Amino acid sequence: MKIFDQIAMCLQNLSRRKVRTALTTMGVVIGTCAIVVMISLGVGLQKSQEAMLAQMGDLTKIEIYNYSGGAGGTSSVPNLDDSMIEQIAAYDHVDVITPVVQAEWGKINIQCGDYIYQDSIYGVYPEALEKLGYVLKEGKYPTGKEKDYTILFGENGPYSFYNPKNPEEWHDPSSGDPPVDIFSDDFTISVNAQDPEGNAKEPEKYDATVTGVLVGDWNKGYETVYGAFLSIDQLYKLYQEYDEFNGISSTSSSAFNPRKINYNRVYVKVTDMKYVDEVETKIKDLGYDTYSMETVRKPMQEQANKMMLILGSLGGISLLVAAMGITNTMIMSIYERTREIGIMKVLGCVIGDIRTVFLMEAGLIGFGGGVIGVILSFAISIVLNVLGGGGLGGLMGGYYYGGGGDAATQISVIPIWLVGLALVFSTLIGLVSGFSPANRAVKISALEAIKHE
Amino acid sequence: MEKTPFIEIRGLKKVYKLGKERVVALDDINLTIQRGEICCILGTSGSGKSTLLNMMAGLERPTKGKVLYSNKDVTRFDERRWALFRQKNIGFVFQSYNLMTGLSGVENVAMPLMFRGMDKDKRTRIAKEVLREVGLGNRMKHKPTQMSGGQQQRVGIARAFVTNPKIVFADEPTGNLDSKTTTEVMELMVNKSRENNQTFILVTHDNGIARYADRIVTIVDGKIVRDEKNESIARTREQIASDNAQEVRQQAAAEEETEVSAPIPADEAAANMSTEGAE
């Protein structure tokens, strides 16, 4: 038999019992719908959670806090020094790592004309800034290879310059220009005298280049808004000069000793969200405290997965019932068609063809039900998203960034893989349900069948 | 009749087990049938004649013995090979017609061709031609339920002959038909078989239709008790024809009588006409 004839026969058989075919298909439609809509709710929840977390911070960043840090830590935790950083950098999936050292206030000045910046100066690995997700607003990233002092400001850093002679002068970042123009003005950097009156000579002023400003993002930290970034080497050079200038001896407890560095804050960026847990666990095992969105994300995702599983199983049950419906329909169909099957066999229809026709019928019920079910699911999904804008997804994600109609707040999201999965699954259900009836049809004795009334 | 045997049955035996009892349906059947022969297997109900036919068509397996077609042993064919063998070589006419109720006359007739994988256009054309030959040119699109018994059996005959098989089996083909239709149907089948030099094997309990065969094999209790040339076939065709004509006349007369004695209302008669159609 030609495949075309098999299909024609299959369609003919299905259309001969329209009501039953429709009802059986309806079972599959409902089952598919249940699964797709339920899973789409789970996906929607997950999506809105992820969007929310992304708003809260970088999902692939791990922050290491070493509370025993500072000079001469006493705990058993190993020093978080350069060699330790190298060790962590060598871990799998670590994209970039940098210590973050905030300069002690008042040790260093950035100067531009009459204006001075003393707000928050950070020492980092400049080459790590871009990968850490600090976004440039203007200019370019420092490369870390510059000979001169090189500064990258947070978005409002230039507004933090103040005039010591006129402390009341205030530049509002939300309106008006900053007192300094980072691209045309000349900047210098210098250490501060510990006691300005007691020191005869002025500290030396070094030329500094400003490469650009970042986009301020409170979720990434204060430093992106009002901070200024220096390379960590340059920061330590200034520290040493500060000690020398102010006559602090190297044996003093407050003296800076590059050999005894113990960073108390290090940022690690991993290549993908899914590795955060692995890398974070390793770092924790070293004895450091860590913070990442993973600690928030993981329980949330587990919750979403659990919910998706529960919802999906509910849908699965209805599809299971539908599968029984298909089997039932096919068995009934065999009883009704026993005689026809017998005639076909006697007239020389090979059993493979009979089996194929039966499997096609069952598979078609499954596939057709799946297609209708998916279409219906999209309709339900749209209705849910329109009606329930302030519902589940809105509750989870909406309040954080004001809700609204953006994709992340949709309750129900049907990704393309879900469509494929639903179609494959429903067809498979049909085929599996039809398998035993089809074999039963094949085993019917032609002789018995043609006697069958 | 010194041709090579077309169908050869050797020592065929069939034993059914009914509970603990063993029923011998066929016992040591030996039979040779030639190409183009019209052979009647005559026997009462339970004589084993249908069992013999089933085994010749591969619908049942013999307990012992062999069936050979042109010296080829088909006894141990599996189900698939039998299906293909039937597809190519065998046509079937049943007592209860066994048409597909959901299909039209043409579709029913074209079905064996479909199993062979023939194109729809081609097989429909052939099926229509054969239907015309059996006198159903005007009923092609009708479903079996819209046809009389005689018409249904003509569809059945068309279906059996459409593949131009080497052998046609007919199992009590006229069992459900009146005598007038029986004559028409029998002549149709016999003539078609003769036209194409097809072997026609008729299984019946009816002596009356056995006379259409060249040869009558009588089975009693699973054994061949008589195997003879049909004596009546020695008579001329005209004689048979005149016999038939006489029968038809008698029947018509009888029908007229009933009509006279119990007149049928006009519309009912019309209804009968339409369902009886070409008969």
GROMACS .gro file of N, CA, C and O in nm, chain A residues 106-109 149 188-194 199 201-207 233-249 255-258:
model
  164
  106GLY      N    1   4.096   6.061   5.283
  106GLY     CA    2   4.185   6.170   5.319
  106GLY      C    3   4.331   6.143   5.288
  106GLY      O    4   4.414   6.229   5.307
  107LYS      N    5   4.364   6.023   5.244
  107LYS     CA    6   4.504   5.997   5.214
  107LYS      C    7   4.541   6.052   5.077
  107LYS      O    8   4.654   6.091   5.054
  108ILE      N    9   4.444   6.050   4.985
  108ILE     CA   10   4.474   6.085   4.847
  108ILE      C   11   4.377   6.191   4.796
  108ILE      O   12   4.257   6.184   4.825
  109ASN      N   13   4.431   6.285   4.722
  109ASN     CA   14   4.349   6.388   4.659
  109ASN      C   15   4.359   6.379   4.509
  109ASN      O   16   4.467   6.358   4.455
  149TYR      N   17   4.924   5.810   3.611
  149TYR     CA   18   4.805   5.780   3.690
  149TYR      C   19   4.683   5.793   3.600
  149TYR      O   20   4.668   5.891   3.528
  188THR      N   21   4.542   6.639   3.846
  188THR     CA   22   4.663   6.591   3.914
  188THR      C   23   4.620   6.505   4.031
  188THR      O   24   4.506   6.513   4.077
  189ILE      N   25   4.714   6.422   4.078
  189ILE     CA   26   4.683   6.336   4.192
  189ILE      C   27   4.800   6.349   4.289
  189ILE      O   28   4.915   6.364   4.251
  190SER      N   29   4.767   6.348   4.418
  190SER     CA   30   4.874   6.365   4.517
  190SER      C   31   4.830   6.303   4.648
  190SER      O   32   4.712   6.275   4.667
  191VAL      N   33   4.930   6.280   4.736
  191VAL     CA   34   4.895   6.234   4.870
  191VAL      C   35   4.869   6.356   4.956
  191VAL      O   36   4.902   6.469   4.922
  192ASN      N   37   4.810   6.332   5.070
  192ASN     CA   38   4.774   6.439   5.160
  192ASN      C   39   4.872   6.445   5.277
  192ASN      O   40   4.926   6.344   5.318
  193ALA      N   41   4.889   6.561   5.329
  193ALA     CA   42   4.967   6.572   5.452
  193ALA      C   43   4.877   6.533   5.568
  193ALA      O   44   4.761   6.572   5.575
  194GLN      N   45   4.937   6.452   5.660
  194GLN     CA   46   4.857   6.408   5.774
  194GLN      C   47   4.819   6.527   5.861
  194GLN      O   48   4.708   6.539   5.908
  199ASN      N   49   5.355   7.037   5.835
  199ASN     CA   50   5.444   6.999   5.727
  199ASN      C   51   5.486   7.121   5.647
  199ASN      O   52   5.401   7.198   5.603
  201LYS      N   53   5.672   7.133   5.357
  201LYS     CA   54   5.665   7.125   5.210
  201LYS      C   55   5.531   7.065   5.163
  201LYS      O   56   5.464   6.993   5.235
  202GLU      N   57   5.500   7.099   5.046
  202GLU     CA   58   5.378   7.047   4.980
  202GLU      C   59   5.406   6.909   4.923
  202GLU      O   60   5.515   6.884   4.872
  203PRO      N   61   5.310   6.816   4.926
  203PRO     CA   62   5.331   6.688   4.858
  203PRO      C   63   5.335   6.707   4.706
  203PRO      O   64   5.272   6.801   4.654
  204GLU      N   65   5.409   6.621   4.640
  204GLU     CA   66   5.425   6.636   4.495
  204GLU      C   67   5.295   6.602   4.423
  204GLU      O   68   5.226   6.507   4.457
  205LYS      N   69   5.263   6.682   4.320
  205LYS     CA   70   5.143   6.656   4.240
  205LYS      C   71   5.182   6.587   4.111
  205LYS      O   72   5.268   6.634   4.039
  206TYR      N   73   5.115   6.473   4.086
  206TYR     CA   74   5.143   6.398   3.963
  206TYR      C   75   5.031   6.422   3.863
  206TYR      O   76   4.915   6.432   3.900
  207ASP      N   77   5.070   6.427   3.735
  207ASP     CA   78   4.967   6.439   3.630
  207ASP      C   79   4.882   6.311   3.627
  207ASP      O   80   4.934   6.201   3.644
  233ASP      N   81   4.792   4.899   4.169
  233ASP     CA   82   4.936   4.925   4.183
  233ASP      C   83   4.962   5.073   4.209
  233ASP      O   84   5.043   5.110   4.294
  234GLN      N   85   4.888   5.156   4.132
  234GLN     CA   86   4.906   5.300   4.149
  234GLN      C   87   4.860   5.345   4.287
  234GLN      O   88   4.921   5.430   4.352
  235LEU      N   89   4.751   5.280   4.333
  235LEU     CA   90   4.700   5.315   4.466
  235LEU      C   91   4.805   5.284   4.572
  235LEU      O   92   4.831   5.364   4.662
  236TYR      N   93   4.869   5.166   4.560
  236TYR     CA   94   4.969   5.128   4.660
  236TYR      C   95   5.094   5.214   4.652
  236TYR      O   96   5.160   5.239   4.752
  237LYS      N   97   5.124   5.259   4.531
  237LYS     CA   98   5.239   5.349   4.517
  237LYS      C   99   5.213   5.478   4.595
  237LYS      O  100   5.300   5.529   4.666
  238LEU      N  101   5.090   5.528   4.584
  238LEU     CA  102   5.052   5.649   4.657
  238LEU      C  103   5.053   5.624   4.808
  238LEU      O  104   5.091   5.711   4.887
  239TYR      N  105   5.009   5.502   4.848
  239TYR     CA  106   5.011   5.466   4.991
  239TYR      C  107   5.153   5.475   5.047
  239TYR      O  108   5.177   5.530   5.154
  240GLN      N  109   5.247   5.421   4.970
  240GLN     CA  110   5.386   5.422   5.017
  240GLN      C  111   5.438   5.565   5.026
  240GLN      O  112   5.505   5.602   5.121
  241GLU      N  113   5.397   5.642   4.926
  241GLU     CA  114   5.443   5.780   4.929
  241GLU      C  115   5.383   5.856   5.048
  241GLU      O  116   5.447   5.939   5.110
  242TYR      N  117   5.257   5.820   5.079
  242TYR     CA  118   5.190   5.882   5.193
  242TYR      C  119   5.268   5.854   5.321
  242TYR      O  120   5.292   5.943   5.402
  243ASP      N  121   5.308   5.727   5.337
  243ASP     CA  122   5.385   5.690   5.456
  243ASP      C  123   5.516   5.767   5.461
  243ASP      O  124   5.554   5.821   5.565
  244GLU      N  125   5.585   5.774   5.349
  244GLU     CA  126   5.714   5.844   5.345
  244GLU      C  127   5.696   5.992   5.374
  244GLU      O  128   5.767   6.050   5.456
  245PHE      N  129   5.597   6.051   5.307
  245PHE     CA  130   5.578   6.195   5.321
  245PHE      C  131   5.544   6.233   5.464
  245PHE      O  132   5.587   6.336   5.514
  246ASN      N  133   5.463   6.149   5.527
  246ASN     CA  134   5.421   6.182   5.662
  246ASN      C  135   5.510   6.121   5.769
  246ASN      O  136   5.478   6.125   5.888
  247GLY      N  137   5.621   6.062   5.722
  247GLY     CA  138   5.719   6.010   5.816
  247GLY      C  139   5.670   5.893   5.899
  247GLY      O  140   5.705   5.877   6.015
  248ILE      N  141   5.584   5.811   5.841
  248ILE     CA  142   5.537   5.693   5.914
  248ILE      C  143   5.637   5.582   5.888
  248ILE      O  144   5.664   5.545   5.773
  249SER      N  145   5.694   5.527   5.996
  249SER     CA  146   5.798   5.426   5.976
  249SER      C  147   5.736   5.293   5.939
  249SER      O  148   5.622   5.264   5.972
  255ALA      N  149   5.152   5.150   5.920
  255ALA     CA  150   5.227   5.159   5.795
  255ALA      C  151   5.176   5.058   5.693
  255ALA      O  152   5.129   4.951   5.728
  256PHE      N  153   5.188   5.102   5.570
  256PHE     CA  154   5.145   5.014   5.463
  256PHE      C  155   5.257   4.921   5.422
  256PHE      O  156   5.368   4.966   5.396
  257ASN      N  157   5.226   4.790   5.420
  257ASN     CA  158   5.327   4.693   5.382
  257ASN      C  159   5.275   4.606   5.268
  257ASN      O  160   5.190   4.521   5.290
  258PRO      N  161   5.328   4.630   5.147
  258PRO     CA  162   5.276   4.555   5.032
  258PRO      C  163   5.293   4.405   5.046
  258PRO      O  164   5.223   4.329   4.983
   0.00000   0.00000   0.00000
